mmCIF file with all atom_site columns, C-alpha atoms in Angstrom:
data_model
loop_
_atom_site.group_PDB
_atom_site.id
_atom_site.type_symbol
_atom_site.label_atom_id
_atom_site.label_alt_id
_atom_site.label_comp_id
_atom_site.label_asym_id
_atom_site.label_entity_id
_atom_site.label_seq_id
_atom_site.pdbx_PDB_ins_code
_atom_site.Cartn_x
_atom_site.Cartn_y
_atom_site.Cartn_z
_atom_site.occupancy
_atom_site.B_iso_or_equiv
_atom_site.pdbx_formal_charge
_atom_site.auth_seq_id
_atom_site.auth_comp_id
_atom_site.auth_asym_id
_atom_site.auth_atom_id
_atom_site.pdbx_PDB_model_num
ATOM 1   C CA . UNK A 1 1   ? 66.348  69.032 90.993  1.00 0.00 ? 1   UNK A CA 1
ATOM 2   C CA . UNK A 1 2   ? 64.391  67.575 88.143  1.00 0.00 ? 2   UNK A CA 1
ATOM 3   C CA . UNK A 1 3   ? 66.163  66.134 85.107  1.00 0.00 ? 3   UNK A CA 1
ATOM 4   C CA . UNK A 1 4   ? 65.857  69.360 83.079  1.00 0.00 ? 4   UNK A CA 1
ATOM 5   C CA . UNK A 1 5   ? 67.479  71.339 85.922  1.00 0.00 ? 5   UNK A CA 1
ATOM 6   C CA . UNK A 1 6   ? 70.306  68.808 86.114  1.00 0.00 ? 6   UNK A CA 1
ATOM 7   C CA . UNK A 1 7   ? 70.917  69.020 82.357  1.00 0.00 ? 7   UNK A CA 1
ATOM 8   C CA . UNK A 1 8   ? 70.926  72.823 82.442  1.00 0.00 ? 8   UNK A CA 1
ATOM 9   C CA . UNK A 1 9   ? 73.180  73.044 85.514  1.00 0.00 ? 9   UNK A CA 1
ATOM 10  C CA . UNK A 1 10  ? 75.683  70.367 84.477  1.00 0.00 ? 10  UNK A CA 1
ATOM 11  C CA . UNK A 1 11  ? 78.455  72.611 83.233  1.00 0.00 ? 11  UNK A CA 1
ATOM 12  C CA . UNK A 1 12  ? 82.221  72.219 83.001  1.00 0.00 ? 12  UNK A CA 1
ATOM 13  C CA . UNK A 1 13  ? 83.285  73.875 86.241  1.00 0.00 ? 13  UNK A CA 1
ATOM 14  C CA . UNK A 1 14  ? 86.797  75.332 86.341  1.00 0.00 ? 14  UNK A CA 1
ATOM 15  C CA . UNK A 1 15  ? 86.635  77.300 89.576  1.00 0.00 ? 15  UNK A CA 1
ATOM 16  C CA . UNK A 1 16  ? 86.154  75.423 92.847  1.00 0.00 ? 16  UNK A CA 1
ATOM 17  C CA . UNK A 1 17  ? 85.733  76.416 96.469  1.00 0.00 ? 17  UNK A CA 1
ATOM 18  C CA . UNK A 1 18  ? 88.555  75.175 98.719  1.00 0.00 ? 18  UNK A CA 1
ATOM 19  C CA . UNK A 1 19  ? 86.107  72.877 100.505 1.00 0.00 ? 19  UNK A CA 1
ATOM 20  C CA . UNK A 1 20  ? 86.613  69.125 100.932 1.00 0.00 ? 20  UNK A CA 1
ATOM 21  C CA . UNK A 1 21  ? 84.074  66.836 99.311  1.00 0.00 ? 21  UNK A CA 1
ATOM 22  C CA . UNK A 1 22  ? 83.105  64.200 101.893 1.00 0.00 ? 22  UNK A CA 1
ATOM 23  C CA . UNK A 1 23  ? 83.941  60.649 100.858 1.00 0.00 ? 23  UNK A CA 1
ATOM 24  C CA . UNK A 1 24  ? 80.393  59.452 101.578 1.00 0.00 ? 24  UNK A CA 1
ATOM 25  C CA . UNK A 1 25  ? 79.040  61.934 99.013  1.00 0.00 ? 25  UNK A CA 1
ATOM 26  C CA . UNK A 1 26  ? 81.627  60.770 96.459  1.00 0.00 ? 26  UNK A CA 1
ATOM 27  C CA . UNK A 1 27  ? 80.675  57.150 97.160  1.00 0.00 ? 27  UNK A CA 1
ATOM 28  C CA . UNK A 1 28  ? 77.010  58.041 96.696  1.00 0.00 ? 28  UNK A CA 1
ATOM 29  C CA . UNK A 1 29  ? 77.806  59.664 93.330  1.00 0.00 ? 29  UNK A CA 1
ATOM 30  C CA . UNK A 1 30  ? 79.769  56.562 92.285  1.00 0.00 ? 30  UNK A CA 1
ATOM 31  C CA . UNK A 1 31  ? 76.806  54.391 93.317  1.00 0.00 ? 31  UNK A CA 1
ATOM 32  C CA . UNK A 1 32  ? 74.593  56.502 91.037  1.00 0.00 ? 32  UNK A CA 1
ATOM 33  C CA . UNK A 1 33  ? 77.089  56.312 88.177  1.00 0.00 ? 33  UNK A CA 1
ATOM 34  C CA . UNK A 1 34  ? 77.153  52.509 88.098  1.00 0.00 ? 34  UNK A CA 1
ATOM 35  C CA . UNK A 1 35  ? 73.477  52.590 87.137  1.00 0.00 ? 35  UNK A CA 1
ATOM 36  C CA . UNK A 1 36  ? 74.653  53.599 83.651  1.00 0.00 ? 36  UNK A CA 1
ATOM 37  C CA . UNK A 1 37  ? 74.077  51.167 80.798  1.00 0.00 ? 37  UNK A CA 1
ATOM 38  C CA . UNK A 1 38  ? 76.991  49.175 79.419  1.00 0.00 ? 38  UNK A CA 1
ATOM 39  C CA . UNK A 1 39  ? 77.496  46.829 76.478  1.00 0.00 ? 39  UNK A CA 1
ATOM 40  C CA . UNK A 1 40  ? 76.261  43.368 77.394  1.00 0.00 ? 40  UNK A CA 1
ATOM 41  C CA . UNK A 1 41  ? 75.830  44.680 80.947  1.00 0.00 ? 41  UNK A CA 1
ATOM 42  C CA . UNK A 1 42  ? 79.590  44.179 81.321  1.00 0.00 ? 42  UNK A CA 1
ATOM 43  C CA . UNK A 1 43  ? 79.971  47.112 83.749  1.00 0.00 ? 43  UNK A CA 1
ATOM 44  C CA . UNK A 1 44  ? 83.738  47.380 83.111  1.00 0.00 ? 44  UNK A CA 1
ATOM 45  C CA . UNK A 1 45  ? 84.257  50.626 85.014  1.00 0.00 ? 45  UNK A CA 1
ATOM 46  C CA . UNK A 1 46  ? 86.412  51.031 88.097  1.00 0.00 ? 46  UNK A CA 1
ATOM 47  C CA . UNK A 1 47  ? 86.991  54.196 90.098  1.00 0.00 ? 47  UNK A CA 1
ATOM 48  C CA . UNK A 1 48  ? 90.042  55.812 91.650  1.00 0.00 ? 48  UNK A CA 1
ATOM 49  C CA . UNK A 1 49  ? 89.314  58.696 94.024  1.00 0.00 ? 49  UNK A CA 1
ATOM 50  C CA . UNK A 1 50  ? 92.034  61.213 94.871  1.00 0.00 ? 50  UNK A CA 1
ATOM 51  C CA . UNK A 1 51  ? 91.350  63.812 97.572  1.00 0.00 ? 51  UNK A CA 1
ATOM 52  C CA . UNK A 1 52  ? 94.907  64.644 98.573  1.00 0.00 ? 52  UNK A CA 1
ATOM 53  C CA . UNK A 1 53  ? 95.949  68.085 97.267  1.00 0.00 ? 53  UNK A CA 1
ATOM 54  C CA . UNK A 1 54  ? 99.639  67.163 96.964  1.00 0.00 ? 54  UNK A CA 1
ATOM 55  C CA . UNK A 1 55  ? 98.788  64.028 94.948  1.00 0.00 ? 55  UNK A CA 1
ATOM 56  C CA . UNK A 1 56  ? 96.427  65.967 92.690  1.00 0.00 ? 56  UNK A CA 1
ATOM 57  C CA . UNK A 1 57  ? 99.165  68.576 92.137  1.00 0.00 ? 57  UNK A CA 1
ATOM 58  C CA . UNK A 1 58  ? 101.654 65.797 91.322  1.00 0.00 ? 58  UNK A CA 1
ATOM 59  C CA . UNK A 1 59  ? 99.240  64.204 88.831  1.00 0.00 ? 59  UNK A CA 1
ATOM 60  C CA . UNK A 1 60  ? 98.654  67.588 87.195  1.00 0.00 ? 60  UNK A CA 1
ATOM 61  C CA . UNK A 1 61  ? 102.398 68.188 86.792  1.00 0.00 ? 61  UNK A CA 1
ATOM 62  C CA . UNK A 1 62  ? 102.993 64.667 85.425  1.00 0.00 ? 62  UNK A CA 1
ATOM 63  C CA . UNK A 1 63  ? 100.192 64.932 82.861  1.00 0.00 ? 63  UNK A CA 1
ATOM 64  C CA . UNK A 1 64  ? 101.336 68.383 81.719  1.00 0.00 ? 64  UNK A CA 1
ATOM 65  C CA . UNK A 1 65  ? 104.875 67.059 81.262  1.00 0.00 ? 65  UNK A CA 1
ATOM 66  C CA . UNK A 1 66  ? 103.623 64.058 79.282  1.00 0.00 ? 66  UNK A CA 1
ATOM 67  C CA . UNK A 1 67  ? 101.453 66.186 76.996  1.00 0.00 ? 67  UNK A CA 1
ATOM 68  C CA . UNK A 1 68  ? 104.334 68.596 76.342  1.00 0.00 ? 68  UNK A CA 1
ATOM 69  C CA . UNK A 1 69  ? 106.640 65.666 75.489  1.00 0.00 ? 69  UNK A CA 1
ATOM 70  C CA . UNK A 1 70  ? 103.976 64.279 73.166  1.00 0.00 ? 70  UNK A CA 1
ATOM 71  C CA . UNK A 1 71  ? 103.635 67.650 71.412  1.00 0.00 ? 71  UNK A CA 1
ATOM 72  C CA . UNK A 1 72  ? 107.414 67.979 71.163  1.00 0.00 ? 72  UNK A CA 1
ATOM 73  C CA . UNK A 1 73  ? 107.746 64.580 69.484  1.00 0.00 ? 73  UNK A CA 1
ATOM 74  C CA . UNK A 1 74  ? 104.843 65.276 67.112  1.00 0.00 ? 74  UNK A CA 1
ATOM 75  C CA . UNK A 1 75  ? 104.297 68.974 66.287  1.00 0.00 ? 75  UNK A CA 1
ATOM 76  C CA . UNK A 1 76  ? 101.215 67.997 64.234  1.00 0.00 ? 76  UNK A CA 1
ATOM 77  C CA . UNK A 1 77  ? 99.507  66.549 67.321  1.00 0.00 ? 77  UNK A CA 1
ATOM 78  C CA . UNK A 1 78  ? 96.069  68.099 67.894  1.00 0.00 ? 78  UNK A CA 1
ATOM 79  C CA . UNK A 1 79  ? 97.229  68.995 71.428  1.00 0.00 ? 79  UNK A CA 1
ATOM 80  C CA . UNK A 1 80  ? 99.678  71.554 69.960  1.00 0.00 ? 80  UNK A CA 1
ATOM 81  C CA . UNK A 1 81  ? 96.961  74.200 70.383  1.00 0.00 ? 81  UNK A CA 1
ATOM 82  C CA . UNK A 1 82  ? 97.241  73.736 74.169  1.00 0.00 ? 82  UNK A CA 1
ATOM 83  C CA . UNK A 1 83  ? 101.024 74.029 74.304  1.00 0.00 ? 83  UNK A CA 1
ATOM 84  C CA . UNK A 1 84  ? 101.241 77.572 75.715  1.00 0.00 ? 84  UNK A CA 1
ATOM 85  C CA . UNK A 1 85  ? 98.629  76.806 78.357  1.00 0.00 ? 85  UNK A CA 1
ATOM 86  C CA . UNK A 1 86  ? 100.469 73.623 79.379  1.00 0.00 ? 86  UNK A CA 1
ATOM 87  C CA . UNK A 1 87  ? 103.799 75.476 79.545  1.00 0.00 ? 87  UNK A CA 1
ATOM 88  C CA . UNK A 1 88  ? 102.341 77.952 82.034  1.00 0.00 ? 88  UNK A CA 1
ATOM 89  C CA . UNK A 1 89  ? 103.558 76.783 85.454  1.00 0.00 ? 89  UNK A CA 1
ATOM 90  C CA . UNK A 1 90  ? 100.500 78.303 87.121  1.00 0.00 ? 90  UNK A CA 1
ATOM 91  C CA . UNK A 1 91  ? 98.103  76.230 85.013  1.00 0.00 ? 91  UNK A CA 1
ATOM 92  C CA . UNK A 1 92  ? 96.684  73.301 86.976  1.00 0.00 ? 92  UNK A CA 1
ATOM 93  C CA . UNK A 1 93  ? 94.941  70.765 84.777  1.00 0.00 ? 93  UNK A CA 1
ATOM 94  C CA . UNK A 1 94  ? 92.367  69.989 87.480  1.00 0.00 ? 94  UNK A CA 1
ATOM 95  C CA . UNK A 1 95  ? 91.759  73.666 88.303  1.00 0.00 ? 95  UNK A CA 1
ATOM 96  C CA . UNK A 1 96  ? 92.683  73.022 91.945  1.00 0.00 ? 96  UNK A CA 1
ATOM 97  C CA . UNK A 1 97  ? 89.562  70.914 92.481  1.00 0.00 ? 97  UNK A CA 1
ATOM 98  C CA . UNK A 1 98  ? 89.540  69.304 95.936  1.00 0.00 ? 98  UNK A CA 1
ATOM 99  C CA . UNK A 1 99  ? 88.897  65.861 94.428  1.00 0.00 ? 99  UNK A CA 1
ATOM 100 C CA . UNK A 1 100 ? 89.627  64.002 91.216  1.00 0.00 ? 100 UNK A CA 1
ATOM 101 C CA . UNK A 1 101 ? 87.898  60.770 90.229  1.00 0.00 ? 101 UNK A CA 1
ATOM 102 C CA . UNK A 1 102 ? 89.366  58.586 87.495  1.00 0.00 ? 102 UNK A CA 1
ATOM 103 C CA . UNK A 1 103 ? 86.999  56.223 85.730  1.00 0.00 ? 103 UNK A CA 1
ATOM 104 C CA . UNK A 1 104 ? 89.158  53.424 84.358  1.00 0.00 ? 104 UNK A CA 1
ATOM 105 C CA . UNK A 1 105 ? 88.874  49.906 83.009  1.00 0.00 ? 105 UNK A CA 1
ATOM 106 C CA . UNK A 1 106 ? 90.726  46.974 81.533  1.00 0.00 ? 106 UNK A CA 1
ATOM 107 C CA . UNK A 1 107 ? 92.234  48.010 78.176  1.00 0.00 ? 107 UNK A CA 1
ATOM 108 C CA . UNK A 1 108 ? 91.099  44.750 76.575  1.00 0.00 ? 108 UNK A CA 1
ATOM 109 C CA . UNK A 1 109 ? 87.376  45.493 76.960  1.00 0.00 ? 109 UNK A CA 1
ATOM 110 C CA . UNK A 1 110 ? 85.947  46.175 73.499  1.00 0.00 ? 110 UNK A CA 1
ATOM 111 C CA . UNK A 1 111 ? 83.429  48.875 74.484  1.00 0.00 ? 111 UNK A CA 1
ATOM 112 C CA . UNK A 1 112 ? 85.411  50.338 77.389  1.00 0.00 ? 112 UNK A CA 1
ATOM 113 C CA . UNK A 1 113 ? 85.388  53.948 76.208  1.00 0.00 ? 113 UNK A CA 1
ATOM 114 C CA . UNK A 1 114 ? 81.641  54.072 75.523  1.00 0.00 ? 114 UNK A CA 1
ATOM 115 C CA . UNK A 1 115 ? 80.793  52.243 78.746  1.00 0.00 ? 115 UNK A CA 1
ATOM 116 C CA . UNK A 1 116 ? 83.013  54.425 80.937  1.00 0.00 ? 116 UNK A CA 1
ATOM 117 C CA . UNK A 1 117 ? 81.788  57.577 79.172  1.00 0.00 ? 117 UNK A CA 1
ATOM 118 C CA . UNK A 1 118 ? 78.228  56.619 80.081  1.00 0.00 ? 118 UNK A CA 1
ATOM 119 C CA . UNK A 1 119 ? 79.268  56.073 83.705  1.00 0.00 ? 119 UNK A CA 1
ATOM 120 C CA . UNK A 1 120 ? 81.020  59.469 83.624  1.00 0.00 ? 120 UNK A CA 1
ATOM 121 C CA . UNK A 1 121 ? 77.827  61.124 82.369  1.00 0.00 ? 121 UNK A CA 1
ATOM 122 C CA . UNK A 1 122 ? 75.842  59.592 85.203  1.00 0.00 ? 122 UNK A CA 1
ATOM 123 C CA . UNK A 1 123 ? 78.600  60.673 87.610  1.00 0.00 ? 123 UNK A CA 1
ATOM 124 C CA . UNK A 1 124 ? 78.425  64.272 86.396  1.00 0.00 ? 124 UNK A CA 1
ATOM 125 C CA . UNK A 1 125 ? 74.612  64.336 86.547  1.00 0.00 ? 125 UNK A CA 1
ATOM 126 C CA . UNK A 1 126 ? 74.599  62.897 90.069  1.00 0.00 ? 126 UNK A CA 1
ATOM 127 C CA . UNK A 1 127 ? 77.232  65.398 91.230  1.00 0.00 ? 127 UNK A CA 1
ATOM 128 C CA . UNK A 1 128 ? 75.187  68.247 89.758  1.00 0.00 ? 128 UNK A CA 1
ATOM 129 C CA . UNK A 1 129 ? 72.060  67.051 91.571  1.00 0.00 ? 129 UNK A CA 1
ATOM 130 C CA . UNK A 1 130 ? 74.063  67.182 94.818  1.00 0.00 ? 130 UNK A CA 1
ATOM 131 C CA . UNK A 1 131 ? 75.282  70.763 94.285  1.00 0.00 ? 131 UNK A CA 1
ATOM 132 C CA . UNK A 1 132 ? 78.752  69.781 93.090  1.00 0.00 ? 132 UNK A CA 1
ATOM 133 C CA . UNK A 1 133 ? 80.589  70.770 89.936  1.00 0.00 ? 133 UNK A CA 1
ATOM 134 C CA . UNK A 1 134 ? 82.632  68.579 87.609  1.00 0.00 ? 134 UNK A CA 1
ATOM 135 C CA . UNK A 1 135 ? 84.881  68.924 84.613  1.00 0.00 ? 135 UNK A CA 1
ATOM 136 C CA . UNK A 1 136 ? 86.037  66.096 82.357  1.00 0.00 ? 136 UNK A CA 1
ATOM 137 C CA . UNK A 1 137 ? 89.786  66.704 82.079  1.00 0.00 ? 137 UNK A CA 1
ATOM 138 C CA . UNK A 1 138 ? 91.138  64.850 79.075  1.00 0.00 ? 138 UNK A CA 1
ATOM 139 C CA . UNK A 1 139 ? 94.675  65.998 79.996  1.00 0.00 ? 139 UNK A CA 1
ATOM 140 C CA . UNK A 1 140 ? 94.365  63.570 82.926  1.00 0.00 ? 140 UNK A CA 1
ATOM 141 C CA . UNK A 1 141 ? 94.482  60.587 80.583  1.00 0.00 ? 141 UNK A CA 1
ATOM 142 C CA . UNK A 1 142 ? 98.222  61.160 80.024  1.00 0.00 ? 142 UNK A CA 1
ATOM 143 C CA . UNK A 1 143 ? 99.204  59.655 83.358  1.00 0.00 ? 143 UNK A CA 1
ATOM 144 C CA . UNK A 1 144 ? 101.994 57.352 82.183  1.00 0.00 ? 144 UNK A CA 1
ATOM 145 C CA . UNK A 1 145 ? 104.387 57.161 85.131  1.00 0.00 ? 145 UNK A CA 1
ATOM 146 C CA . UNK A 1 146 ? 104.165 53.514 86.305  1.00 0.00 ? 146 UNK A CA 1
ATOM 147 C CA . UNK A 1 147 ? 105.192 54.398 89.865  1.00 0.00 ? 147 UNK A CA 1
ATOM 148 C CA . UNK A 1 148 ? 102.523 57.096 90.183  1.00 0.00 ? 148 UNK A CA 1
ATOM 149 C CA . UNK A 1 149 ? 99.882  54.884 88.564  1.00 0.00 ? 149 UNK A CA 1
ATOM 150 C CA . UNK A 1 150 ? 100.806 52.141 91.042  1.00 0.00 ? 150 UNK A CA 1
ATOM 151 C CA . UNK A 1 151 ? 100.492 54.540 94.007  1.00 0.00 ? 151 UNK A CA 1
ATOM 152 C CA . UNK A 1 152 ? 97.028  55.453 92.750  1.00 0.00 ? 152 UNK A CA 1
ATOM 153 C CA . UNK A 1 153 ? 96.046  51.798 92.350  1.00 0.00 ? 153 UNK A CA 1
ATOM 154 C CA . UNK A 1 154 ? 95.724  51.940 88.559  1.00 0.00 ? 154 UNK A CA 1
ATOM 155 C CA . UNK A 1 155 ? 96.698  48.540 87.140  1.00 0.00 ? 155 UNK A CA 1
ATOM 156 C CA . UNK A 1 156 ? 99.181  48.473 84.252  1.00 0.00 ? 156 UNK A CA 1
ATOM 157 C CA . UNK A 1 157 ? 96.641  46.974 81.831  1.00 0.00 ? 157 UNK A CA 1
ATOM 158 C CA . UNK A 1 158 ? 93.980  49.605 82.600  1.00 0.00 ? 158 UNK A CA 1
ATOM 159 C CA . UNK A 1 159 ? 93.104  52.672 80.566  1.00 0.00 ? 159 UNK A CA 1
ATOM 160 C CA . UNK A 1 160 ? 92.084  55.991 82.091  1.00 0.00 ? 160 UNK A CA 1
ATOM 161 C CA . UNK A 1 161 ? 88.911  56.940 80.245  1.00 0.00 ? 161 UNK A CA 1
ATOM 162 C CA . UNK A 1 162 ? 87.382  59.764 82.274  1.00 0.00 ? 162 UNK A CA 1
ATOM 163 C CA . UNK A 1 163 ? 89.430  61.921 84.655  1.00 0.00 ? 163 UNK A CA 1
ATOM 164 C CA . UNK A 1 164 ? 86.859  64.079 86.443  1.00 0.00 ? 164 UNK A CA 1
ATOM 165 C CA . UNK A 1 165 ? 87.571  67.130 88.586  1.00 0.00 ? 165 UNK A CA 1
ATOM 166 C CA . UNK A 1 166 ? 85.023  67.328 91.417  1.00 0.00 ? 166 UNK A CA 1
ATOM 167 C CA . UNK A 1 167 ? 84.212  70.011 93.944  1.00 0.00 ? 167 UNK A CA 1
ATOM 168 C CA . UNK A 1 168 ? 81.889  72.748 95.087  1.00 0.00 ? 168 UNK A CA 1
ATOM 169 C CA . UNK A 1 169 ? 81.696  75.352 92.335  1.00 0.00 ? 169 UNK A CA 1
ATOM 170 C CA . UNK A 1 170 ? 82.368  79.012 93.004  1.00 0.00 ? 170 UNK A CA 1
ATOM 171 C CA . UNK A 1 171 ? 79.576  79.565 90.465  1.00 0.00 ? 171 UNK A CA 1
ATOM 172 C CA . UNK A 1 172 ? 77.886  77.625 87.697  1.00 0.00 ? 172 UNK A CA 1
ATOM 173 C CA . UNK A 1 173 ? 79.121  78.862 84.310  1.00 0.00 ? 173 UNK A CA 1
ATOM 174 C CA . UNK A 1 174 ? 76.599  80.007 81.728  1.00 0.00 ? 174 UNK A CA 1
ATOM 175 C CA . UNK A 1 175 ? 75.519  77.559 79.053  1.00 0.00 ? 175 UNK A CA 1
ATOM 176 C CA . UNK A 1 176 ? 77.695  77.983 75.962  1.00 0.00 ? 176 UNK A CA 1
ATOM 177 C CA . UNK A 1 177 ? 75.828  78.668 72.736  1.00 0.00 ? 177 UNK A CA 1
ATOM 178 C CA . UNK A 1 178 ? 74.540  75.399 71.340  1.00 0.00 ? 178 UNK A CA 1
ATOM 179 C CA . UNK A 1 179 ? 74.120  74.586 67.678  1.00 0.00 ? 179 UNK A CA 1
ATOM 180 C CA . UNK A 1 180 ? 70.728  73.473 66.484  1.00 0.00 ? 180 UNK A CA 1
ATOM 181 C CA . UNK A 1 181 ? 70.403  69.678 66.429  1.00 0.00 ? 181 UNK A CA 1
ATOM 182 C CA . UNK A 1 182 ? 71.083  68.115 63.056  1.00 0.00 ? 182 UNK A CA 1
ATOM 183 C CA . UNK A 1 183 ? 68.320  65.596 62.543  1.00 0.00 ? 183 UNK A CA 1
ATOM 184 C CA . UNK A 1 184 ? 69.207  64.141 59.168  1.00 0.00 ? 184 UNK A CA 1
ATOM 185 C CA . UNK A 1 185 ? 66.026  62.208 58.681  1.00 0.00 ? 185 UNK A CA 1
ATOM 186 C CA . UNK A 1 186 ? 62.949  61.001 60.480  1.00 0.00 ? 186 UNK A CA 1
ATOM 187 C CA . UNK A 1 187 ? 61.353  57.902 58.993  1.00 0.00 ? 187 UNK A CA 1
ATOM 188 C CA . UNK A 1 188 ? 57.966  56.425 59.691  1.00 0.00 ? 188 UNK A CA 1
#
Protein backbone atom coordinates (compact mmCIF):
# COMPACT_ATOMS: atom_id res chain seq x y z
CA UNK A 1 0.00 0.00 0.00
CA UNK A 2 1.19 3.49 -0.71
CA UNK A 3 0.66 6.27 1.82
CA UNK A 4 -2.55 7.51 0.17
CA UNK A 5 -4.04 3.99 0.33
CA UNK A 6 -3.10 3.73 4.00
CA UNK A 7 -4.73 7.08 4.78
CA UNK A 8 -7.90 6.12 2.92
CA UNK A 9 -8.12 2.64 4.47
CA UNK A 10 -7.30 3.65 8.05
CA UNK A 11 -10.80 3.66 9.46
CA UNK A 12 -12.21 3.08 12.94
CA UNK A 13 -13.05 -0.61 12.74
CA UNK A 14 -15.79 -1.86 15.05
CA UNK A 15 -16.35 -5.34 13.64
CA UNK A 16 -13.53 -7.88 13.83
CA UNK A 17 -13.04 -11.43 12.63
CA UNK A 18 -12.53 -13.93 15.47
CA UNK A 19 -8.96 -14.51 14.31
CA UNK A 20 -5.90 -14.17 16.55
CA UNK A 21 -3.36 -11.51 15.63
CA UNK A 22 0.09 -13.11 15.84
CA UNK A 23 2.38 -11.51 18.41
CA UNK A 24 5.18 -11.08 15.86
CA UNK A 25 2.88 -8.92 13.71
CA UNK A 26 1.91 -6.84 16.77
CA UNK A 27 5.59 -6.45 17.65
CA UNK A 28 6.32 -5.35 14.09
CA UNK A 29 3.54 -2.74 14.30
CA UNK A 30 4.95 -1.50 17.62
CA UNK A 31 8.41 -1.27 16.02
CA UNK A 32 6.90 0.91 13.29
CA UNK A 33 5.05 3.07 15.82
CA UNK A 34 8.19 4.01 17.75
CA UNK A 35 9.44 5.76 14.62
CA UNK A 36 6.98 8.54 15.47
CA UNK A 37 8.38 11.93 16.44
CA UNK A 38 8.33 13.01 20.07
CA UNK A 39 9.15 16.21 21.94
CA UNK A 40 12.89 16.43 22.48
CA UNK A 41 13.10 12.88 21.13
CA UNK A 42 11.98 11.76 24.59
CA UNK A 43 10.11 8.70 23.25
CA UNK A 44 8.02 8.35 26.44
CA UNK A 45 5.66 5.69 25.12
CA UNK A 46 5.34 2.18 26.49
CA UNK A 47 3.06 -0.58 25.25
CA UNK A 48 0.84 -3.14 26.95
CA UNK A 49 -0.51 -5.87 24.67
CA UNK A 50 -3.56 -7.89 25.71
CA UNK A 51 -4.59 -10.88 23.58
CA UNK A 52 -6.54 -12.85 26.16
CA UNK A 53 -10.30 -12.66 25.50
CA UNK A 54 -11.25 -13.03 29.17
CA UNK A 55 -8.88 -10.20 30.17
CA UNK A 56 -10.18 -7.96 27.39
CA UNK A 57 -13.75 -8.68 28.53
CA UNK A 58 -12.78 -7.86 32.13
CA UNK A 59 -11.16 -4.57 31.06
CA UNK A 60 -14.26 -3.67 29.04
CA UNK A 61 -16.54 -4.31 32.03
CA UNK A 62 -14.28 -2.34 34.40
CA UNK A 63 -14.07 0.67 32.09
CA UNK A 64 -17.83 0.69 31.50
CA UNK A 65 -18.43 0.59 35.25
CA UNK A 66 -15.98 3.45 35.83
CA UNK A 67 -17.53 5.63 33.13
CA UNK A 68 -21.03 5.01 34.50
CA UNK A 69 -19.86 5.95 38.02
CA UNK A 70 -18.25 9.09 36.61
CA UNK A 71 -21.48 10.05 34.83
CA UNK A 72 -23.51 9.32 37.96
CA UNK A 73 -21.33 11.61 40.08
CA UNK A 74 -21.38 14.37 37.45
CA UNK A 75 -24.50 14.43 35.24
CA UNK A 76 -22.97 17.31 33.25
CA UNK A 77 -20.03 15.14 32.19
CA UNK A 78 -19.63 15.04 28.39
CA UNK A 79 -19.78 11.23 28.62
CA UNK A 80 -23.47 11.45 29.62
CA UNK A 81 -24.36 11.08 25.93
CA UNK A 82 -22.90 7.54 26.04
CA UNK A 83 -24.78 6.46 29.16
CA UNK A 84 -27.40 4.26 27.47
CA UNK A 85 -24.77 2.55 25.34
CA UNK A 86 -22.59 1.89 28.39
CA UNK A 87 -25.57 0.53 30.35
CA UNK A 88 -26.22 -2.05 27.64
CA UNK A 89 -24.69 -5.30 28.94
CA UNK A 90 -24.10 -6.51 25.38
CA UNK A 91 -21.96 -3.47 24.53
CA UNK A 92 -18.25 -4.32 24.55
CA UNK A 93 -16.05 -1.25 24.50
CA UNK A 94 -13.41 -3.02 22.39
CA UNK A 95 -15.97 -4.50 19.98
CA UNK A 96 -14.69 -8.01 20.75
CA UNK A 97 -11.37 -7.29 19.03
CA UNK A 98 -8.92 -10.18 19.47
CA UNK A 99 -6.22 -7.81 20.75
CA UNK A 100 -5.99 -4.52 22.61
CA UNK A 101 -2.82 -2.43 22.79
CA UNK A 102 -2.50 0.31 25.39
CA UNK A 103 -0.02 3.07 24.67
CA UNK A 104 0.94 4.51 28.05
CA UNK A 105 3.60 6.66 29.66
CA UNK A 106 4.78 8.30 32.84
CA UNK A 107 2.18 10.87 33.96
CA UNK A 108 4.92 13.40 34.73
CA UNK A 109 6.06 13.74 31.11
CA UNK A 110 5.03 17.19 29.86
CA UNK A 111 4.18 16.23 26.26
CA UNK A 112 2.99 12.68 26.98
CA UNK A 113 -0.40 12.97 25.30
CA UNK A 114 0.93 14.47 22.06
CA UNK A 115 3.86 12.05 21.92
CA UNK A 116 1.74 8.95 22.56
CA UNK A 117 -0.93 10.18 20.12
CA UNK A 118 1.74 10.38 17.42
CA UNK A 119 2.88 6.84 18.25
CA UNK A 120 -0.77 5.72 18.10
CA UNK A 121 -1.15 7.27 14.64
CA UNK A 122 1.91 5.42 13.41
CA UNK A 123 0.54 2.25 15.04
CA UNK A 124 -2.79 2.60 13.23
CA UNK A 125 -1.11 3.34 9.89
CA UNK A 126 1.22 0.35 10.24
CA UNK A 127 -1.68 -1.94 11.19
CA UNK A 128 -3.63 -0.73 8.16
CA UNK A 129 -0.68 -1.43 5.86
CA UNK A 130 -0.65 -5.00 7.22
CA UNK A 131 -4.36 -5.61 6.57
CA UNK A 132 -5.45 -5.07 10.17
CA UNK A 133 -8.08 -2.75 11.58
CA UNK A 134 -7.88 -0.53 14.64
CA UNK A 135 -10.11 1.70 16.71
CA UNK A 136 -8.95 4.21 19.31
CA UNK A 137 -11.21 3.45 22.29
CA UNK A 138 -11.20 6.40 24.65
CA UNK A 139 -13.43 4.43 27.07
CA UNK A 140 -10.33 2.30 27.71
CA UNK A 141 -8.62 5.17 29.50
CA UNK A 142 -10.93 4.69 32.51
CA UNK A 143 -9.05 1.65 33.78
CA UNK A 144 -8.71 2.64 37.44
CA UNK A 145 -8.68 -0.66 39.32
CA UNK A 146 -5.15 -0.88 40.81
CA UNK A 147 -5.22 -4.68 40.93
CA UNK A 148 -6.21 -4.98 37.26
CA UNK A 149 -3.70 -2.32 36.21
CA UNK A 150 -1.02 -4.24 38.13
CA UNK A 151 -1.96 -7.52 36.39
CA UNK A 152 -1.59 -5.73 33.07
CA UNK A 153 1.78 -4.28 34.05
CA UNK A 154 0.61 -0.66 34.06
CA UNK A 155 2.59 1.24 36.71
CA UNK A 156 0.64 3.40 39.17
CA UNK A 157 2.26 6.63 37.94
CA UNK A 158 1.46 5.92 34.27
CA UNK A 159 -1.37 7.34 32.20
CA UNK A 160 -3.22 5.37 29.54
CA UNK A 161 -3.20 7.64 26.50
CA UNK A 162 -4.26 5.43 23.60
CA UNK A 163 -6.22 2.20 24.08
CA UNK A 164 -6.34 0.62 20.63
CA UNK A 165 -8.54 -2.27 19.54
CA UNK A 166 -6.69 -4.39 16.97
CA UNK A 167 -7.78 -7.21 14.70
CA UNK A 168 -8.70 -8.37 11.24
CA UNK A 169 -11.67 -6.33 10.06
CA UNK A 170 -14.83 -7.97 8.78
CA UNK A 171 -14.86 -5.04 6.33
CA UNK A 172 -13.35 -1.58 6.08
CA UNK A 173 -16.01 1.04 6.87
CA UNK A 174 -16.67 3.81 4.37
CA UNK A 175 -14.98 7.15 4.89
CA UNK A 176 -17.27 9.46 6.86
CA UNK A 177 -18.04 12.79 5.22
CA UNK A 178 -15.16 15.16 5.84
CA UNK A 179 -15.45 18.91 6.22
CA UNK A 180 -13.39 21.09 3.95
CA UNK A 181 -10.08 22.09 5.54
CA UNK A 182 -10.13 25.48 7.21
CA UNK A 183 -6.95 27.19 6.11
CA UNK A 184 -7.19 30.51 7.91
CA UNK A 185 -4.31 32.16 6.15
CA UNK A 186 -1.37 31.46 3.91
CA UNK A 187 1.47 33.96 4.19
CA UNK A 188 4.43 34.43 1.92
